[in-house]
PDB file of C-alpha atoms in Angstrom:
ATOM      1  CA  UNK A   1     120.551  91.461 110.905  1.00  0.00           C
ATOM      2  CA  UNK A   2     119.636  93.472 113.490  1.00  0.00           C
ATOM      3  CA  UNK A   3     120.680  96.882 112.018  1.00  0.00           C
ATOM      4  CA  UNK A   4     119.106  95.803 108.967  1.00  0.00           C
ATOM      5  CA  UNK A   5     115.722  95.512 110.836  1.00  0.00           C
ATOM      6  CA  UNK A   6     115.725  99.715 111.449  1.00  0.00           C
ATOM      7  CA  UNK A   7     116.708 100.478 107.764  1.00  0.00           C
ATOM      8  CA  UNK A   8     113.481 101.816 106.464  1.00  0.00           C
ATOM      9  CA  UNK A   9     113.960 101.885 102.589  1.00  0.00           C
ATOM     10  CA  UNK A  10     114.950  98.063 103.216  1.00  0.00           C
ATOM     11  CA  UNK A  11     111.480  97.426 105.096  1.00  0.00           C
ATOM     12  CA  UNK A  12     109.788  98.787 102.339  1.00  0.00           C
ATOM     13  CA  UNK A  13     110.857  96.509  99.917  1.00  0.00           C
ATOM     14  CA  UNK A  14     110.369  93.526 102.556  1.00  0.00           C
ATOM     15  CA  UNK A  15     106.956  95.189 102.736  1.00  0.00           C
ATOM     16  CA  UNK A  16     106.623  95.153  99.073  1.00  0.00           C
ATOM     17  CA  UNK A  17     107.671  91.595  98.385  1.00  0.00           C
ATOM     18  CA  UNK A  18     105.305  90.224 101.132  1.00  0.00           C
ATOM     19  CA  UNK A  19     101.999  91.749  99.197  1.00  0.00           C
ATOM     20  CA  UNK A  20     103.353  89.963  95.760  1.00  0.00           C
ATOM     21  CA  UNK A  21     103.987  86.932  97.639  1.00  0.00           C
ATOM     22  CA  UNK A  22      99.862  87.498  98.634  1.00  0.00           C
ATOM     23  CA  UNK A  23      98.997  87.998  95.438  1.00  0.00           C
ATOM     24  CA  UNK A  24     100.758  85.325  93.990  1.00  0.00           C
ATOM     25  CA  UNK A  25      99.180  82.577  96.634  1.00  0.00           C
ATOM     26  CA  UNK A  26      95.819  84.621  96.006  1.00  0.00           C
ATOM     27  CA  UNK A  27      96.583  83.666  91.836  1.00  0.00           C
ATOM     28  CA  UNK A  28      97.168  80.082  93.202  1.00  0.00           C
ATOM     29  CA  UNK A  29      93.913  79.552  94.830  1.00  0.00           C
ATOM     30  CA  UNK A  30      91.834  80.802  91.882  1.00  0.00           C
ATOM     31  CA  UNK A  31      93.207  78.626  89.450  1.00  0.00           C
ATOM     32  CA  UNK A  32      93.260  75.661  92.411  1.00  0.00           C
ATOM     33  CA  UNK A  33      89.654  76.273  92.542  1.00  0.00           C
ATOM     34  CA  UNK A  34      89.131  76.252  88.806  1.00  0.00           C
ATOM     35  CA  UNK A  35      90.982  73.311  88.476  1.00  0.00           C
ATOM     36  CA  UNK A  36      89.742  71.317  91.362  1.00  0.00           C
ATOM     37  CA  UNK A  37      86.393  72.106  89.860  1.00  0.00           C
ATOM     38  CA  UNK A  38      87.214  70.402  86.763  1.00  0.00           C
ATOM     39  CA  UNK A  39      89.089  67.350  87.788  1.00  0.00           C
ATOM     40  CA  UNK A  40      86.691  66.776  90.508  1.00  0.00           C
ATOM     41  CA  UNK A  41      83.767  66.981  88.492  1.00  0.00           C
ATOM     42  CA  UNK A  42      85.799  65.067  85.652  1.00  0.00           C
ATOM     43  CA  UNK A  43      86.148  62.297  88.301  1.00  0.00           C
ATOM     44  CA  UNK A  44      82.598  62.258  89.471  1.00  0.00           C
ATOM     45  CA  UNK A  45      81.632  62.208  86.123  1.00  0.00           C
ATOM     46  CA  UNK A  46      84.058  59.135  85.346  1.00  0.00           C
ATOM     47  CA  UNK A  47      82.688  56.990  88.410  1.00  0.00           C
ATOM     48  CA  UNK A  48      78.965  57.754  87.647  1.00  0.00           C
ATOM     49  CA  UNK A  49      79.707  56.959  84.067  1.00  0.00           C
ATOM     50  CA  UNK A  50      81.452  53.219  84.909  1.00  0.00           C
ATOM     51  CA  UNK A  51      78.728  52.321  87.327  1.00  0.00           C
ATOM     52  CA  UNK A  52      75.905  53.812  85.058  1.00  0.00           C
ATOM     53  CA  UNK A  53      77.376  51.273  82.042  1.00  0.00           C
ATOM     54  CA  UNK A  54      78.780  48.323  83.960  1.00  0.00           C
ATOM     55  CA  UNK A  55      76.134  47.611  87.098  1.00  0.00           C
ATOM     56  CA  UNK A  56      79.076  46.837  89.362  1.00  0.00           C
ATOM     57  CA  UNK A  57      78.723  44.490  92.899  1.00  0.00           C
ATOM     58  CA  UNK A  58      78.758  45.918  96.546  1.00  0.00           C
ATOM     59  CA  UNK A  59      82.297  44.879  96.484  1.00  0.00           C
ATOM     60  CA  UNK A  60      83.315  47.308  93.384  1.00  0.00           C
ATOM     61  CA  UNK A  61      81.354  49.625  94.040  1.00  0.00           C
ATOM     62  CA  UNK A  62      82.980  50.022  97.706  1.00  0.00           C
ATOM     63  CA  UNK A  63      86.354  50.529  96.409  1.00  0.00           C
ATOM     64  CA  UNK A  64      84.839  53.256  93.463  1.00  0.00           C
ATOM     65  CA  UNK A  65      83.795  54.741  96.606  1.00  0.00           C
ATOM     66  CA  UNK A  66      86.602  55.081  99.022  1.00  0.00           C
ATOM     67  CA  UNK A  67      88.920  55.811  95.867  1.00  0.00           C
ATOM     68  CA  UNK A  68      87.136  58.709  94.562  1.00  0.00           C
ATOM     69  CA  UNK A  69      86.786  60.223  98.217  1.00  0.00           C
ATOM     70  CA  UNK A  70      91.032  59.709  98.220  1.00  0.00           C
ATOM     71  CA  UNK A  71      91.298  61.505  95.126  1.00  0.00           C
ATOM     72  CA  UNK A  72      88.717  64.003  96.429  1.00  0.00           C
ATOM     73  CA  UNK A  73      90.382  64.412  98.969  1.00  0.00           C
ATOM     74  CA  UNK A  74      93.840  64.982  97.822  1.00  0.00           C
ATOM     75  CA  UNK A  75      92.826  67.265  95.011  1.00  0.00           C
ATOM     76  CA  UNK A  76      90.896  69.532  97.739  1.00  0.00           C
ATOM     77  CA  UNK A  77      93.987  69.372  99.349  1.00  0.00           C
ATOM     78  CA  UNK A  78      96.870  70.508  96.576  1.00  0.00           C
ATOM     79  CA  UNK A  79      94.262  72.959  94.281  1.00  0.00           C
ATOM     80  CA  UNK A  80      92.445  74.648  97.979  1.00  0.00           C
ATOM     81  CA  UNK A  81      94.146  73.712 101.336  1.00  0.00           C
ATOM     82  CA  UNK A  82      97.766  74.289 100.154  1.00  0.00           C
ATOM     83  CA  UNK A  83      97.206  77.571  99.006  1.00  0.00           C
ATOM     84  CA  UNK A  84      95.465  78.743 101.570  1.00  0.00           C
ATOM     85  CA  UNK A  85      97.872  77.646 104.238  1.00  0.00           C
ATOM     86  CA  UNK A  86     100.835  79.506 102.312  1.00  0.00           C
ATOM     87  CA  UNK A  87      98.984  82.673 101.829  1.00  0.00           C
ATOM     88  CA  UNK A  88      98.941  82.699 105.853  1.00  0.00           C
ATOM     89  CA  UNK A  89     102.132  81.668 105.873  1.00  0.00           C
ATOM     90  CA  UNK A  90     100.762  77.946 107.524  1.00  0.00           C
ATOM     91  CA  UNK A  91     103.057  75.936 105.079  1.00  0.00           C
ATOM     92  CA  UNK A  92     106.286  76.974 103.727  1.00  0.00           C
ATOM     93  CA  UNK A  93     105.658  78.439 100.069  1.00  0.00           C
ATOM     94  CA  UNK A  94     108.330  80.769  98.039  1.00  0.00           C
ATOM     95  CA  UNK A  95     111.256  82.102  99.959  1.00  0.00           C
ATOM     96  CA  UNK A  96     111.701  85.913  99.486  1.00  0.00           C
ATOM     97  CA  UNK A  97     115.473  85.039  96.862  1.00  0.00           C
ATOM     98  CA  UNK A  98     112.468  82.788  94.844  1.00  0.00           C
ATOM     99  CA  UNK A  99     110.040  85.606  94.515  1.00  0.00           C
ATOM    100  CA  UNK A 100     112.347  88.335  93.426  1.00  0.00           C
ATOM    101  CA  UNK A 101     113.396  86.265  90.715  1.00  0.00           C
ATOM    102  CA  UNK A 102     109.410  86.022  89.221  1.00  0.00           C
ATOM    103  CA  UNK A 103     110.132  89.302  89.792  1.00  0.00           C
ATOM    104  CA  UNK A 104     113.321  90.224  88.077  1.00  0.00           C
ATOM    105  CA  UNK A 105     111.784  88.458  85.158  1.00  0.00           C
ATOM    106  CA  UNK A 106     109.270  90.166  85.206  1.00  0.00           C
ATOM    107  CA  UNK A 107     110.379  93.952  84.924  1.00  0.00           C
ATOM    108  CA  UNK A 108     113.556  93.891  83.006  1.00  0.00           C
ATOM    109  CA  UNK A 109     114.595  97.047  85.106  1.00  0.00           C
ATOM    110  CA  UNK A 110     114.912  95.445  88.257  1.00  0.00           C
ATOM    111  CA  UNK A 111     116.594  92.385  86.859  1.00  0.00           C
ATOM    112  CA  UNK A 112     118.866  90.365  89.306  1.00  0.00           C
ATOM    113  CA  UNK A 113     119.599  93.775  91.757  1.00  0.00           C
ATOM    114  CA  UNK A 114     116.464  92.703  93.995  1.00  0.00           C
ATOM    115  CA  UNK A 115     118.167  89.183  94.561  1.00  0.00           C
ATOM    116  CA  UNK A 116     121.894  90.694  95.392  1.00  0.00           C
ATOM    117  CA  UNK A 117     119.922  92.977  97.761  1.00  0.00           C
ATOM    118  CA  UNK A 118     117.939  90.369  99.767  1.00  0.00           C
ATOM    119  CA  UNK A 119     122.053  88.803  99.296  1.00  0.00           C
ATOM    120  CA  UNK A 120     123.492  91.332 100.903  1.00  0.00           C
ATOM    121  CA  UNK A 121     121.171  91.625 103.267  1.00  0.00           C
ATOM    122  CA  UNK A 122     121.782  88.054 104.837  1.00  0.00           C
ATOM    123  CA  UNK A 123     125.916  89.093 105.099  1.00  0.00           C
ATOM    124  CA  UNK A 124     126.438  88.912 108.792  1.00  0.00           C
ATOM    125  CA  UNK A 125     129.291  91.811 108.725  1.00  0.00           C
ATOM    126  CA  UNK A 126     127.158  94.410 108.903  1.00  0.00           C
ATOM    127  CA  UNK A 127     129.542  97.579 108.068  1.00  0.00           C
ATOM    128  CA  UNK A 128     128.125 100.746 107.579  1.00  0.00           C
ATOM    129  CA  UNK A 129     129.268 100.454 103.958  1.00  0.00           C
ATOM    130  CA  UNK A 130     126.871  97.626 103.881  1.00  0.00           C
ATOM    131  CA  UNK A 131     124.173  99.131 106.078  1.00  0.00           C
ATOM    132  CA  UNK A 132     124.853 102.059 103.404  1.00  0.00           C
ATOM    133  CA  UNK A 133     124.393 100.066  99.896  1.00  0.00           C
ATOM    134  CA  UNK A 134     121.365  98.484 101.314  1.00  0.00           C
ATOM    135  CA  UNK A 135     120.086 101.321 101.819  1.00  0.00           C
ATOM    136  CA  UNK A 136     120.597 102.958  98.965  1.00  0.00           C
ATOM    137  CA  UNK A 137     119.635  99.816  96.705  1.00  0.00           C
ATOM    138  CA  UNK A 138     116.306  99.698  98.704  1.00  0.00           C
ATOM    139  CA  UNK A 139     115.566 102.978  97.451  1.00  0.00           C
ATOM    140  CA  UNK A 140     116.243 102.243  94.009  1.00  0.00           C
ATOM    141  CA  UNK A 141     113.828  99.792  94.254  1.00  0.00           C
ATOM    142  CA  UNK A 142     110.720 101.077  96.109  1.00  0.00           C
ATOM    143  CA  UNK A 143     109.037 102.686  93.232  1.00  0.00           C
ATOM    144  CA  UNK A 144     108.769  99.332  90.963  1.00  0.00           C
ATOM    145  CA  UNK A 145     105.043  97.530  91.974  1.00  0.00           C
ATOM    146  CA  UNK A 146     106.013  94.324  92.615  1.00  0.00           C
ATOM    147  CA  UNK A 147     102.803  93.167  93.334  1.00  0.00           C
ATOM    148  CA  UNK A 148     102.072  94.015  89.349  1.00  0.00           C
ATOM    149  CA  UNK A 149     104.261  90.970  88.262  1.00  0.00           C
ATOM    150  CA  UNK A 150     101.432  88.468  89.466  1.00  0.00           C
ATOM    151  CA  UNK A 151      98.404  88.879  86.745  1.00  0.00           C
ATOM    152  CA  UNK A 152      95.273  87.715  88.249  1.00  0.00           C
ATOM    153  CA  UNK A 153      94.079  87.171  84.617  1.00  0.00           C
ATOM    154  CA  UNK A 154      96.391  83.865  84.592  1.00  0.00           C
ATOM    155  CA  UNK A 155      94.277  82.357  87.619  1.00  0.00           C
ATOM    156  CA  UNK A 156      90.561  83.178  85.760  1.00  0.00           C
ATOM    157  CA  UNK A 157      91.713  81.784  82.478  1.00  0.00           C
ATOM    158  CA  UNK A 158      91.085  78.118  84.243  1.00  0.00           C
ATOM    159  CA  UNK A 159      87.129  78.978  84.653  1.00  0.00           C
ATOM    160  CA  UNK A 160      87.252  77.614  81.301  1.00  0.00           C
ATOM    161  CA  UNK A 161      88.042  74.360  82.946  1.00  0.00           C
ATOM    162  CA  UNK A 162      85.797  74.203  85.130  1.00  0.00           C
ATOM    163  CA  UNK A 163      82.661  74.801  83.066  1.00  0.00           C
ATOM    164  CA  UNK A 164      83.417  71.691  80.596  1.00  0.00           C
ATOM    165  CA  UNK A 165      81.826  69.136  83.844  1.00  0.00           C
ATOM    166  CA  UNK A 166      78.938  71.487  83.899  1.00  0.00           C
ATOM    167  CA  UNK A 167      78.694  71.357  79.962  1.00  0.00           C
ATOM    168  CA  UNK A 168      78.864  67.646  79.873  1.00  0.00           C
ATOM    169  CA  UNK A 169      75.785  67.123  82.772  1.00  0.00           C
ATOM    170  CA  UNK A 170      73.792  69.525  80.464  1.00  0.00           C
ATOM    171  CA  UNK A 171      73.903  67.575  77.938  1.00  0.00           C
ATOM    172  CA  UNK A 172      73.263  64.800  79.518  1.00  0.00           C
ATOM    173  CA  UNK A 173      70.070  66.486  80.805  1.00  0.00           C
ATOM    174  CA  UNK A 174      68.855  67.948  77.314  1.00  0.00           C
ATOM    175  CA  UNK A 175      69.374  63.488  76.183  1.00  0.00           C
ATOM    176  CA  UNK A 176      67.189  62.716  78.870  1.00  0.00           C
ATOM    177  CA  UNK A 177      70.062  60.575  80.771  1.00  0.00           C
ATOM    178  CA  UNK A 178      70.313  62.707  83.489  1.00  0.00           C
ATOM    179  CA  UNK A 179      68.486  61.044  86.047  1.00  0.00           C
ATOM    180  CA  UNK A 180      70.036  57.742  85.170  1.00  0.00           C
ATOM    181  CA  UNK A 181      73.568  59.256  85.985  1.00  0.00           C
ATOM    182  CA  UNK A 182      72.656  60.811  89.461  1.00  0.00           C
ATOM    183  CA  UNK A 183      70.985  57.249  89.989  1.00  0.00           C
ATOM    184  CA  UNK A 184      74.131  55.260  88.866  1.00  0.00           C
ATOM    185  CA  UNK A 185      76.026  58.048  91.481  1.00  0.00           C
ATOM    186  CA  UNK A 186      73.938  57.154  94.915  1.00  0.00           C
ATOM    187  CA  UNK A 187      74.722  53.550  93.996  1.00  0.00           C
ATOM    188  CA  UNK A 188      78.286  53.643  94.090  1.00  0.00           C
ATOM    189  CA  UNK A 189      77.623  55.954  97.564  1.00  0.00           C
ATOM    190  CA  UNK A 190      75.230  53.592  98.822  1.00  0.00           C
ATOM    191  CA  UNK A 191      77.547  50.939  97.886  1.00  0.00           C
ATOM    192  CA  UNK A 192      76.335  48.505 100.446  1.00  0.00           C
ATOM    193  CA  UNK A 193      72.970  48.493  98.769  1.00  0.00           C
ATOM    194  CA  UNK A 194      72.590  45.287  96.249  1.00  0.00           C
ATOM    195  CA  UNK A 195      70.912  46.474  93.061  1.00  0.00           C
ATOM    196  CA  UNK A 196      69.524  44.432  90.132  1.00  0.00           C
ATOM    197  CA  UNK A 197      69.905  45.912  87.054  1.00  0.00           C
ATOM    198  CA  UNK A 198      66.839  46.610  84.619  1.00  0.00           C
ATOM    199  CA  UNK A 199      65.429  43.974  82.588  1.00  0.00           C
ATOM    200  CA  UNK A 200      66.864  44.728  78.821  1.00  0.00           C
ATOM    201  CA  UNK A 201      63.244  44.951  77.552  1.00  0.00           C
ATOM    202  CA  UNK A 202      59.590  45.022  79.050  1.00  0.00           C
TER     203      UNK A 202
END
């Protein structure tokens, strides 16, 4: 491999594949946020909703509590944290073979010859008939814009998503039950509070 390193055209296309792989992790964390937006929001919605109907004890309350900061918490983790960590290559995310396929797919041209490059490129006889077809391949290649087979439209369609939580608490606002469902929330965080429910007429 260490020949390999010098080839320039081969470099380029290393080069290349690196800014798709950015742009693809940079896709990922749009739609995670989208999507974390809307199942987090679903969930708070869900919890404030049970409490707000059923008037649950401490002791329910506590484990509504500690279960919606779990799923919180893995949700941040999986839609936010993950991505970021593989766009700065933290946390192991798709291999270079994995990428050029997305991207063979992607522009019938290039079809499999990106993958039997980054192939040949891993043979450890390193002939200069080798040196010479990698070369030569890489150069094929290094007009096609890989970074063009990730479209950053895909990652804002989920905004849709994300604004159905928001729709829902506006509603609940223009009914007048707003209030009651941010109250019915701080009990299940102050779930060591006892409450007393409202008498069911004055």
């Amino acid at each position: 491999m260490v020949k390999i390193r010098f080839l320039e055209p081969y470099q380029l296309i290393i080069g290349k594949l690196e800014k798709f792989l950015t742009r693809y992790y940079l896709r990922q964390l749009l739609k995670g946020t989208f999507l974390f937006l809307f199942f987090g929001g679903l969930l708070l919605l869900l919890v404030s909703g049970l409490e707000y109907l059923l008037w649950m004890g401490s002791g329910l309350r506590r484990i509504l509590f500690w279960a919606l900061v779990g799923i919180e918490l893995f949700l941040f983790f999986r839609y936010l944290v993950q991505p970021v960590l593989q766009l700065f290559r933290l946390q192991r995310g798709l291999s270079y073979k994995e990428g050029s396929s997305m991207i063979g797919r992607h522009f019938p041209e290039v079809g499999d010859r990106l993958y039997n490059l980054l192939e040949l490129a891993e043979n450890p006889g390193q002939s200069e008939l080798l040196l010479a077809s990698i070369e030569q391949r890489s150069r094929n290649l290094k007009h096609v814009p890989f970074a063009r087979a990730v479209r950053m439209q895909d990652g804002w369609r989920y905004a849709r998503y994300a604004v159905l939580p928001l729709l829902f608490i506006g509603a609940l606002w223009l009914t007048g039950k707003g209030l009651d469902f941010l109250d019915s929330y701080q009990r299940v965080v102050d779930y060591r509070t006892a409450y007393q429910p409202p008498a069911p007429f004055a």
